[in-house]
Coordinates of C-alpha atoms and ligand atoms in Angstrom, one line a residue:
M1071 CA -31.8 16.4 34.9
L1072 CA -31.7 17.3 31.7
L1073 CA -32.9 21.1 32.8
A1074 CA -30.5 20.9 35.8
V1075 CA -27.6 19.5 34.1
A1076 CA -28.4 22.8 31.6
A1077 CA -28.7 25.2 34.4
G1078 CA -25.3 24.3 34.9
D1079 CA -23.5 23.8 32.1
G1080 CA -24.1 24.0 28.3
H1081 CA -20.8 21.6 27.2
A1082 CA -22.7 19.1 28.8
T1083 CA -25.6 19.6 28.2
F1084 CA -25.0 19.6 24.6
S1085 CA -23.4 15.9 25.4
L1086 CA -26.3 14.6 27.4
T1087 CA -28.8 15.6 24.5
A1088 CA -26.3 14.2 21.9
V1089 CA -26.7 10.6 24.0
L1090 CA -30.4 10.5 24.2
I1091 CA -30.2 11.0 20.4
G1092 CA -28.0 8.6 20.5
M1093 CA -30.2 6.2 21.6
A1094 CA -33.1 7.0 20.1
L1095 CA -30.7 6.3 16.6
L1096 CA -29.7 3.1 18.4
L1097 CA -33.1 1.7 18.9
A1098 CA -34.2 3.3 15.5
N1099 CA -31.8 1.6 13.9
G1100 CA -32.8 -2.0 16.1
A1101 CA -36.3 -1.3 14.4
F1102 CA -35.3 -1.0 10.7
V1103 CA -33.2 -4.2 11.5
A1104 CA -36.3 -6.0 12.9
A1105 CA -38.3 -4.6 9.9
E1106 CA -36.6 -5.9 7.2
I1107 CA -35.5 -9.7 9.2
S1108 CA -39.2 -10.2 10.0
L1109 CA -40.7 -9.5 6.8
L1110 CA -37.9 -11.5 5.3
A1111 CA -39.0 -14.2 7.4
A1112 CA -42.6 -13.5 7.8
R1113 CA -44.5 -16.1 6.4
R1114 CA -47.1 -14.6 3.5
T1115 CA -50.1 -16.6 3.9
R1116 CA -50.4 -15.5 8.0
F1117 CA -50.4 -12.2 6.3
E1118 CA -52.9 -13.3 3.5
E1119 CA -54.6 -14.4 6.0
A1120 CA -55.2 -11.5 8.5
A1121 CA -55.3 -8.8 5.1
E1122 CA -58.3 -11.1 4.0
G1123 CA -60.3 -10.5 7.5
G1124 CA -59.8 -7.1 7.3
D1125 CA -56.8 -5.9 9.4
R1126 CA -54.6 -2.9 7.1
R1127 CA -51.2 -3.8 8.9
A1128 CA -51.3 -7.0 7.1
R1129 CA -52.1 -5.7 3.9
R1130 CA -49.4 -2.7 4.3
A1131 CA -47.2 -5.8 5.4
L1132 CA -48.3 -8.0 2.1
A1133 CA -47.5 -4.6 0.2
A1134 CA -44.0 -4.6 2.0
H1135 CA -43.4 -8.7 1.3
R1136 CA -44.6 -8.7 -2.7
E1137 CA -42.1 -5.5 -3.6
L1138 CA -39.1 -7.1 -1.4
S1139 CA -36.0 -5.3 -2.8
V1140 CA -37.7 -1.7 -2.2
T1141 CA -38.6 -3.0 1.4
F1142 CA -34.9 -4.0 1.8
S1143 CA -33.2 -1.1 -0.2
G1144 CA -35.4 1.4 2.5
A1145 CA -35.1 -0.9 5.8
Q1146 CA -30.3 -0.3 4.4
L1147 CA -31.1 3.2 4.3
G1148 CA -32.4 3.4 7.4
I1149 CA -29.9 1.5 9.2
T1150 CA -27.0 3.4 7.6
M1151 CA -28.8 6.9 8.2
C1152 CA -28.9 5.5 11.8
S1153 CA -25.7 4.1 11.7
L1154 CA -24.4 7.3 10.6
G1155 CA -26.1 9.6 13.0
L1156 CA -24.5 7.8 16.0
G1157 CA -21.0 8.1 14.9
A1158 CA -21.2 11.5 13.5
V1159 CA -23.3 12.7 17.0
A1160 CA -23.0 10.3 19.5
E1161 CA -19.6 8.9 19.8
P1162 CA -18.7 12.2 20.3
A1163 CA -21.5 12.8 23.0
V1164 CA -20.0 10.6 25.0
Q1165 CA -16.7 11.0 24.2
A1166 CA -16.9 15.0 25.6
L1167 CA -19.3 13.1 28.7
L1168 CA -15.9 10.9 29.7
I1169 CA -13.3 13.6 28.8
D1170 CA -15.8 15.8 31.9
L1171 CA -15.9 12.6 33.7
L1172 CA -12.3 11.6 33.6
A1173 CA -11.0 14.9 34.2
T1174 CA -12.0 14.7 37.9
T1175 CA -9.9 11.2 38.5
P1176 CA -6.3 11.0 38.7
V1177 CA -6.3 10.7 35.2
P1178 CA -3.1 12.0 33.7
A1179 CA -4.7 15.2 31.5
G1180 CA -2.4 14.0 28.2
V1181 CA -4.3 10.7 28.4
I1182 CA -7.5 12.0 28.4
P1183 CA -8.5 12.3 24.9
V1184 CA -7.4 8.7 23.5
L1185 CA -8.4 7.2 27.0
S1186 CA -12.3 8.6 26.3
L1187 CA -12.4 7.9 22.5
A1188 CA -11.1 4.1 22.5
V1189 CA -14.0 4.0 25.8
A1190 CA -16.8 6.1 23.8
L1191 CA -15.8 4.2 20.2
S1192 CA -16.2 0.5 22.1
L1193 CA -19.3 1.4 23.9
V1194 CA -21.0 3.0 20.6
V1195 CA -19.9 -0.1 18.8
F1196 CA -20.8 -2.4 21.8
L1197 CA -24.3 -1.3 22.2
H1198 CA -25.2 -0.6 17.8
M1199 CA -24.0 -4.6 17.0
V1200 CA -25.9 -5.9 20.4
V1201 CA -28.6 -3.2 21.1
G1202 CA -28.8 -1.8 17.5
E1203 CA -28.8 -5.4 15.5
M1204 CA -28.5 -8.5 17.3
A1205 CA -31.6 -8.1 19.6
P1206 CA -33.6 -7.1 17.0
K1207 CA -33.0 -9.7 15.2
N1208 CA -32.7 -12.8 17.0
L1209 CA -36.4 -11.4 17.6
A1210 CA -37.4 -11.3 14.2
I1211 CA -36.4 -14.9 13.8
A1212 CA -38.5 -15.5 16.6
A1213 CA -41.6 -14.1 15.9
P1214 CA -41.3 -12.6 12.6
E1215 CA -44.9 -12.1 11.6
R1216 CA -45.7 -10.5 15.1
V1217 CA -42.9 -8.3 14.6
A1218 CA -43.6 -7.2 10.6
L1219 CA -47.0 -6.1 11.9
R1220 CA -45.5 -3.8 15.3
L1221 CA -43.1 -2.2 13.0
I1222 CA -45.3 -2.2 9.7
G1223 CA -46.2 1.2 10.1
P1224 CA -43.9 3.7 10.9
F1225 CA -41.6 1.4 8.2
A1226 CA -44.3 1.6 5.6
G1227 CA -44.5 5.7 6.6
F1228 CA -40.6 5.7 6.0
V1229 CA -40.2 3.9 2.7
L1230 CA -42.9 6.3 1.0
L1231 CA -41.1 9.3 2.5
F1232 CA -37.8 8.3 1.3
R1233 CA -39.4 6.7 -1.7
P1234 CA -38.3 8.6 -5.5
L1235 CA -34.2 8.1 -3.1
I1236 CA -35.6 4.3 -2.1
L1237 CA -35.7 4.0 -5.7
F1238 CA -32.9 5.9 -7.2
L1239 CA -30.1 3.8 -4.7
N1240 CA -32.4 0.5 -5.6
W1241 CA -32.7 0.9 -9.4
L1242 CA -28.5 1.3 -9.4
A1243 CA -28.2 -1.5 -7.2
N1244 CA -30.2 -3.7 -9.9
L1245 CA -27.9 -2.5 -12.2
L1246 CA -25.4 -4.2 -10.5
V1247 CA -26.7 -7.5 -9.9
R1248 CA -27.5 -7.2 -13.9
A1249 CA -23.9 -6.4 -14.3
V1250 CA -23.1 -10.7 -13.0
R1251 CA -26.0 -11.5 -15.3
V1252 CA -28.9 -12.1 -12.6
T1253 CA -32.0 -11.3 -13.0
P1254 CA -33.6 -9.1 -9.7
V1255 CA -36.4 -10.8 -8.3
D1256 CA -38.9 -8.2 -6.4
E1257 CA -40.8 -11.3 -4.7
R1258 CA -39.6 -13.6 -3.1
Q1259 CA -40.3 -17.2 -4.5
L1260 CA -42.6 -19.0 -2.4
V1261 CA -42.5 -21.8 -5.2
H1262 CA -41.2 -25.4 -3.4
T1263 CA -40.2 -28.3 -5.1
P1264 CA -42.1 -31.6 -3.9
D1265 CA -38.7 -32.5 -2.2
E1266 CA -38.5 -29.0 -0.4
L1267 CA -42.2 -29.9 0.7
A1268 CA -41.6 -33.3 2.1
L1269 CA -38.8 -31.3 4.1
A1270 CA -40.7 -29.1 5.2
L1271 CA -43.7 -31.6 6.2
A1272 CA -42.0 -33.8 7.7
E1273 CA -40.0 -30.8 10.0
S1274 CA -43.8 -30.0 10.9
E1275 CA -44.7 -33.4 11.8
D1276 CA -41.6 -33.5 13.7
L1277 CA -42.8 -30.0 15.6
G1278 CA -46.2 -31.5 15.6
T1279 CA -48.0 -28.5 13.4
I1280 CA -49.0 -31.9 11.2
A1281 CA -50.7 -34.8 12.6
P1282 CA -48.8 -38.0 11.6
Q1283 CA -51.0 -40.3 9.4
D1284 CA -51.8 -35.9 7.3
A1285 CA -48.5 -35.8 7.5
R1286 CA -47.5 -39.6 5.8
M1287 CA -51.3 -39.2 3.5
L1288 CA -49.3 -35.5 2.2
D1289 CA -45.5 -37.2 1.6
A1290 CA -47.1 -40.2 -0.4
A1291 CA -49.6 -38.1 -2.4
L1292 CA -46.2 -35.9 -2.8
R1293 CA -43.9 -38.9 -4.0
L1294 CA -47.5 -40.8 -5.9
A1295 CA -45.5 -39.5 -9.1
A1296 CA -42.5 -40.7 -9.2
I1297 CA -44.1 -44.7 -8.1
D1298 CA -44.8 -46.6 -11.8
A1299 CA -47.5 -49.2 -12.9
E1300 CA -45.1 -51.8 -13.0
A1301 CA -44.0 -51.1 -9.0
A1302 CA -48.2 -50.7 -7.5
M1303 CA -49.7 -53.2 -10.3
T1304 CA -50.8 -57.0 -9.5
P1305 CA -48.6 -58.6 -11.4
R1306 CA -49.3 -61.5 -14.5
V1307 CA -48.4 -64.4 -12.3
D1308 CA -51.0 -63.7 -9.6
L1309 CA -53.8 -62.9 -12.1
A1310 CA -57.9 -64.4 -12.0
A1311 CA -58.5 -64.6 -15.9
V1312 CA -60.6 -66.4 -18.2
P1313 CA -60.5 -67.3 -21.4
D1314 CA -63.2 -65.5 -23.5
T1315 CA -64.6 -69.5 -24.1
A1316 CA -65.3 -69.8 -20.5
S1317 CA -69.1 -69.0 -19.1
V1318 CA -71.0 -67.0 -16.8
G1319 CA -70.5 -70.0 -14.4
D1320 CA -67.0 -70.6 -14.3
V1321 CA -66.5 -67.1 -13.9
L1322 CA -68.6 -67.2 -10.1
D1323 CA -66.6 -69.9 -9.4
L1324 CA -63.4 -68.2 -10.8
A1325 CA -64.9 -65.3 -8.4
A1326 CA -65.5 -66.7 -5.2
D1327 CA -62.4 -68.8 -5.0
T1328 CA -60.3 -65.4 -5.5
G1329 CA -62.4 -63.2 -4.2
H1330 CA -62.4 -60.7 -6.8
T1331 CA -64.6 -58.7 -8.4
R1332 CA -63.8 -57.7 -11.2
I1333 CA -61.6 -60.6 -13.9
P1334 CA -60.3 -60.0 -17.0
V1335 CA -61.2 -62.0 -19.9
Y1336 CA -58.5 -63.4 -22.1
H1337 CA -58.7 -64.7 -26.5
E1338 CA -56.1 -67.7 -26.5
D1339 CA -53.5 -65.8 -23.6
L1340 CA -52.9 -63.3 -20.6
D1341 CA -51.2 -61.0 -23.7
H1342 CA -54.2 -61.0 -25.0
I1343 CA -57.1 -59.5 -23.0
V1344 CA -60.3 -58.7 -24.8
G1345 CA -62.1 -56.9 -22.1
I1346 CA -63.1 -57.2 -18.2
V1347 CA -66.2 -59.3 -17.3
H1348 CA -67.4 -57.4 -13.6
V1349 CA -68.9 -60.3 -10.7
K1350 CA -72.4 -58.3 -10.6
D1351 CA -72.7 -58.7 -13.9
A1352 CA -73.2 -62.8 -13.9
L1353 CA -74.8 -62.3 -10.3
I1354 CA -78.0 -60.4 -11.9
R1355 CA -78.3 -62.6 -14.6
D1356 CA -81.1 -66.0 -13.7
E1357 CA -80.1 -69.1 -13.9
D1358 CA -80.6 -69.9 -17.3
D1359 CA -78.9 -66.6 -18.8
R1360 CA -76.1 -67.8 -16.2
A1361 CA -76.1 -71.6 -18.4
R1362 CA -76.6 -69.8 -21.4
L1363 CA -74.5 -66.8 -21.3
T1364 CA -70.4 -66.7 -22.2
V1365 CA -68.2 -64.4 -20.7
T1366 CA -68.3 -62.2 -24.2
D1367 CA -71.7 -61.2 -23.4
L1368 CA -70.6 -59.5 -20.2
L1369 CA -67.4 -58.1 -21.4
R1370 CA -66.9 -54.8 -20.6
P1371 CA -64.1 -52.9 -22.3
I1372 CA -60.8 -52.4 -20.7
E1373 CA -58.0 -49.6 -20.9
A1374 CA -54.4 -50.3 -20.9
V1375 CA -50.8 -48.9 -19.7
P1376 CA -47.4 -49.3 -20.2
E1377 CA -45.7 -50.3 -16.9
S1378 CA -43.9 -46.4 -16.9
R1379 CA -47.6 -45.1 -17.1
D1380 CA -46.9 -43.2 -12.9
L1381 CA -49.9 -43.5 -10.5
E1382 CA -50.6 -39.5 -10.4
H1383 CA -51.7 -39.8 -14.2
L1384 CA -52.3 -43.3 -13.4
L1385 CA -55.2 -42.1 -11.0
Y1386 CA -56.7 -39.0 -12.7
D1387 CA -57.2 -40.9 -16.2
M1388 CA -59.0 -43.6 -14.2
L1389 CA -61.4 -41.0 -12.5
E1390 CA -61.9 -39.5 -16.0
Q1391 CA -62.7 -42.4 -17.7
S1392 CA -64.9 -43.9 -14.6
S1393 CA -62.6 -47.4 -15.1
H1394 CA -61.9 -49.3 -12.0
A1395 CA -59.2 -51.7 -12.8
V1396 CA -56.5 -51.5 -15.9
V1397 CA -54.1 -53.3 -17.8
V1398 CA -50.4 -53.0 -17.2
V1399 CA -48.6 -53.3 -20.7
D1400 CA -44.7 -54.7 -20.9
E1401 CA -42.2 -53.1 -23.5
F1402 CA -43.0 -56.2 -25.5
G1403 CA -46.8 -55.4 -25.7
G1404 CA -47.5 -58.7 -23.7
T1405 CA -49.4 -58.6 -20.1
A1406 CA -47.3 -57.2 -17.3
G1407 CA -50.2 -57.0 -14.3
L1408 CA -53.4 -55.4 -13.4
I1409 CA -53.7 -52.6 -11.4
T1410 CA -56.9 -51.1 -9.7
L1411 CA -57.9 -48.2 -7.8
E1412 CA -57.2 -49.8 -4.7
D1413 CA -54.0 -50.3 -6.0
V1414 CA -53.5 -46.8 -6.5
L1415 CA -55.4 -45.3 -3.5
E1416 CA -53.0 -47.8 -1.1
E1417 CA -49.8 -45.9 -2.3
L1418 CA -51.4 -42.8 -0.5
V1419 CA -53.4 -44.1 2.3
G1420 CA -51.5 -47.9 3.0
E1421 CA -53.2 -51.4 3.0
I1422 CA -56.6 -51.3 2.5
A1423 CA -57.5 -54.4 3.4
D1424 CA -61.3 -55.9 2.4
E1425 CA -63.1 -59.4 3.5
F1426 CA -62.1 -60.9 1.0
D1427 CA -57.9 -59.8 1.0
A1428 CA -55.7 -62.7 1.6
E1429 CA -52.4 -60.5 1.4
Q1430 CA -49.7 -61.4 3.6
E1431 CA -48.6 -58.6 6.3
P1432 CA -44.8 -57.9 7.1
R1433 CA -44.5 -58.5 10.9
R1434 CA -42.3 -58.1 13.2
T1435 CA -40.7 -60.8 15.1
P1436 CA -37.5 -59.7 18.3
E1437 CA -34.2 -59.2 17.8
R1438 CA -34.4 -56.3 15.6
S1439 CA -35.7 -58.3 12.4
W1440 CA -38.5 -58.9 10.2
V1441 CA -41.4 -61.2 8.2
V1442 CA -41.7 -59.7 4.8
P1443 CA -43.7 -61.1 1.9
G1444 CA -41.7 -61.7 -0.7
T1445 CA -44.0 -59.2 -2.8
M1446 CA -43.2 -56.3 -0.8
R1447 CA -41.8 -53.6 -2.6
R1448 CA -38.1 -52.7 -1.9
D1449 CA -39.0 -49.4 -1.1
E1450 CA -41.3 -49.9 1.0
V1451 CA -39.0 -52.7 3.1
E1452 CA -36.9 -50.3 2.7
R1453 CA -38.7 -48.0 4.5
L1454 CA -40.5 -49.8 7.0
T1455 CA -37.3 -51.9 8.7
G1456 CA -34.5 -49.3 7.6
I1457 CA -32.5 -51.6 5.1
V1458 CA -30.8 -50.7 2.8
L1459 CA -31.6 -52.5 -0.6
A1460 CA -28.6 -51.1 -3.0
G1461 CA -27.6 -52.6 -6.2
D1462 CA -28.1 -51.6 -9.9
G1463 CA -31.2 -53.8 -11.1
D1464 CA -34.5 -52.6 -11.3
A1465 CA -36.6 -55.3 -9.8
E1466 CA -39.7 -53.8 -7.8
T1467 CA -39.9 -56.5 -5.4
V1468 CA -37.8 -57.8 -2.6
S1469 CA -38.1 -61.4 -3.9
G1470 CA -37.2 -59.3 -7.6
Y1471 CA -34.1 -58.2 -5.5
L1472 CA -32.8 -61.2 -3.9
V1473 CA -32.6 -63.3 -7.2
E1474 CA -31.1 -60.4 -8.9
Q1475 CA -28.4 -61.1 -6.6
L1476 CA -28.0 -64.5 -6.5
G1477 CA -28.1 -64.5 -10.2
R1478 CA -30.7 -67.7 -10.4
L1479 CA -33.4 -68.8 -9.2
L1480 CA -34.9 -68.7 -5.4
E1481 CA -34.4 -71.9 -2.5
V1482 CA -35.8 -71.4 0.9
G1483 CA -32.9 -70.8 3.5
D1484 CA -31.2 -68.6 0.5
V1485 CA -29.3 -66.0 2.9
V1486 CA -28.3 -62.7 0.8
T1487 CA -26.2 -60.1 3.0
T1488 CA -26.2 -56.5 1.9
A1489 CA -22.6 -54.3 2.7
D1490 CA -23.5 -52.6 6.0
G1491 CA -25.0 -56.3 7.2
W1492 CA -28.6 -57.1 7.1
R1493 CA -29.5 -60.4 6.1
L1494 CA -32.6 -61.4 4.4
T1495 CA -33.6 -65.1 4.6
V1496 CA -35.7 -66.9 2.1
R1497 CA -38.5 -68.7 4.2
S1498 CA -40.6 -69.9 1.8
L1499 CA -41.1 -70.2 -1.6
E1500 CA -44.3 -68.9 -3.8
G1501 CA -44.4 -71.2 -7.1
R1502 CA -40.6 -69.0 -8.5
R1503 CA -40.2 -66.4 -6.0
A1504 CA -39.8 -66.1 -2.1
G1505 CA -43.0 -66.2 0.2
E1506 CA -41.5 -64.9 3.0
I1507 CA -38.1 -63.6 3.8
E1508 CA -36.4 -62.5 6.9
V1509 CA -34.8 -59.4 7.0
H1510 CA -32.6 -59.3 10.3
A1511 CA -30.9 -55.9 10.5
P1512 CA -27.1 -56.3 11.7
P1513 CA -26.9 -56.4 15.1
V1514 CA -26.3 -52.6 17.5
V1515 CA -22.3 -51.6 18.4
E1516 CA -22.9 -49.0 21.5
K1517 CA -21.0 -46.7 21.7
G1518 CA -17.6 -47.5 23.1
A1519 CA -18.5 -50.7 23.6
T1520 CA -15.8 -52.0 22.2
S1521 CA -13.2 -50.1 25.0
T1522 CA -12.7 -51.8 27.5
S1523 CA -12.8 -51.1 31.2
D1524 CA -10.4 -51.2 34.0
Ligands
LIG551 P1 -60.7 -56.8 -5.6 O1 -62.0 -56.9 -3.8 O2 -62.7 -57.2 -6.3 O3 -60.5 -57.9 -5.1 P2 -59.7 -54.6 -5.4 O4 -59.8 -53.4 -5.9 O5 -60.2 -54.2 -4.2 O6 -60.5 -55.6 -6.4 O7 -58.2 -54.9 -4.9 C1 -57.6 -55.5 -4.6 C2 -56.7 -55.9 -5.1 O8 -56.4 -57.4 -5.6 C3 -55.5 -54.9 -5.6 O9 -53.7 -55.2 -5.5 C4 -56.3 -55.3 -7.1 O10 -54.5 -55.3 -7.9 C5 -55.8 -57.8 -7.3 N1 -56.8 -57.3 -8.0 C6 -58.0 -57.5 -8.0 N2 -58.7 -58.2 -9.6 C7 -57.7 -58.5 -9.6 C8 -58.1 -60.4 -10.7 N3 -58.7 -60.6 -11.4 N4 -56.6 -61.1 -10.8 C9 -55.9 -60.6 -9.5 N5 -55.5 -60.2 -9.0 C10 -57.1 -58.4 -8.7

């Protein structure tokens, strides 16, 4: 067709060739845009995996990813060259073709130059935007790794060819960046804060790329450093401990009663814990020894940590020292509670119920209400039910929260209503704290339920 036109009219040949060059520039423009966006959006880990497997394109993509500012400057140079070329070649060519076309129509000759210019400009700008920019951008966002690998060969060749110019332009641009007191970076920062990671985890779980139980455990691992020993310990009032004057038989009796295998030993009062006795140490003794020995003969040392020790560090401490239980000490040096490896692991994997655990479990009752143990942590109740237990106090448990809200010790039947209408009712007491608490959600107001229909 080109030849046929060429044979007939030199002017038309030029226009058509220029239009073809314009189309090529349009595609090249799109390729530069797609290369730029895909390299920005692609996950580097994907390239790393493929590069390790020997994929040369992935290795090149990785190299381009490592010097992102050069890559972007290269893409920018390519886009600018194509855009200028389009303006210089394609637009006049389209206009020339239109002039030829309009000359055969009844359009007045005086109007033809202006009309053809307006139409040619609109057409070229439209094509540049849609074909040269938007479509490649959307494609690159939808499948960044695939697009990047497809384009990296020619794109890397272009960057290599124009490297000196690109480096010079990039240096000039970085001068401007430094002028506004910002340090330019070459590699995209791949570090994320724990909050960003948690967000990414939640999104991955929603999209189904991570199994819910894995997402939960990873999320819990990220939050471990934010939980302190005080929040996870068994409080002092629940300790099964013996004085240092107790016999080995006493320890066995207490272990049988409570189901605990490690019994702290104190001198005079609970604030002076001197060690811990493991039930196994008592069980391996014969009857005579059990009657003769006291707990001090079986005493093992026990570490102490402040209430503020975070669980992540505590876990490492415990693993390093092979200790399964530590005493938690309050700010006055007194005993606040006991924390075992199980308490820490429960934060990672959820409740671990062994054969002897008599822990109360939260239950869901109908009508958007739950019954939870008073010892349940505030944040756990919030996660379970959706309630927000706002307040300035520093109570760890939901029972402590109610005490803070009421400003006195609890009684059965006490009710606290939160600002957004949730109701907490004390159903039973365990000593001075709440045994069971009912958490009742406010009634759901259906959208439009208040409006009357006629
Ligand atoms: P055990 O199986 O001996 O009870 P675990 O380490 O499995 O020990 O702990 C289970 C739960 O019991 C944890 O919440 C822990 O804090 C608590 N616990 C362990 N020993 C005692 C104890 N002597 N007194 C009170 N609570 C304890």
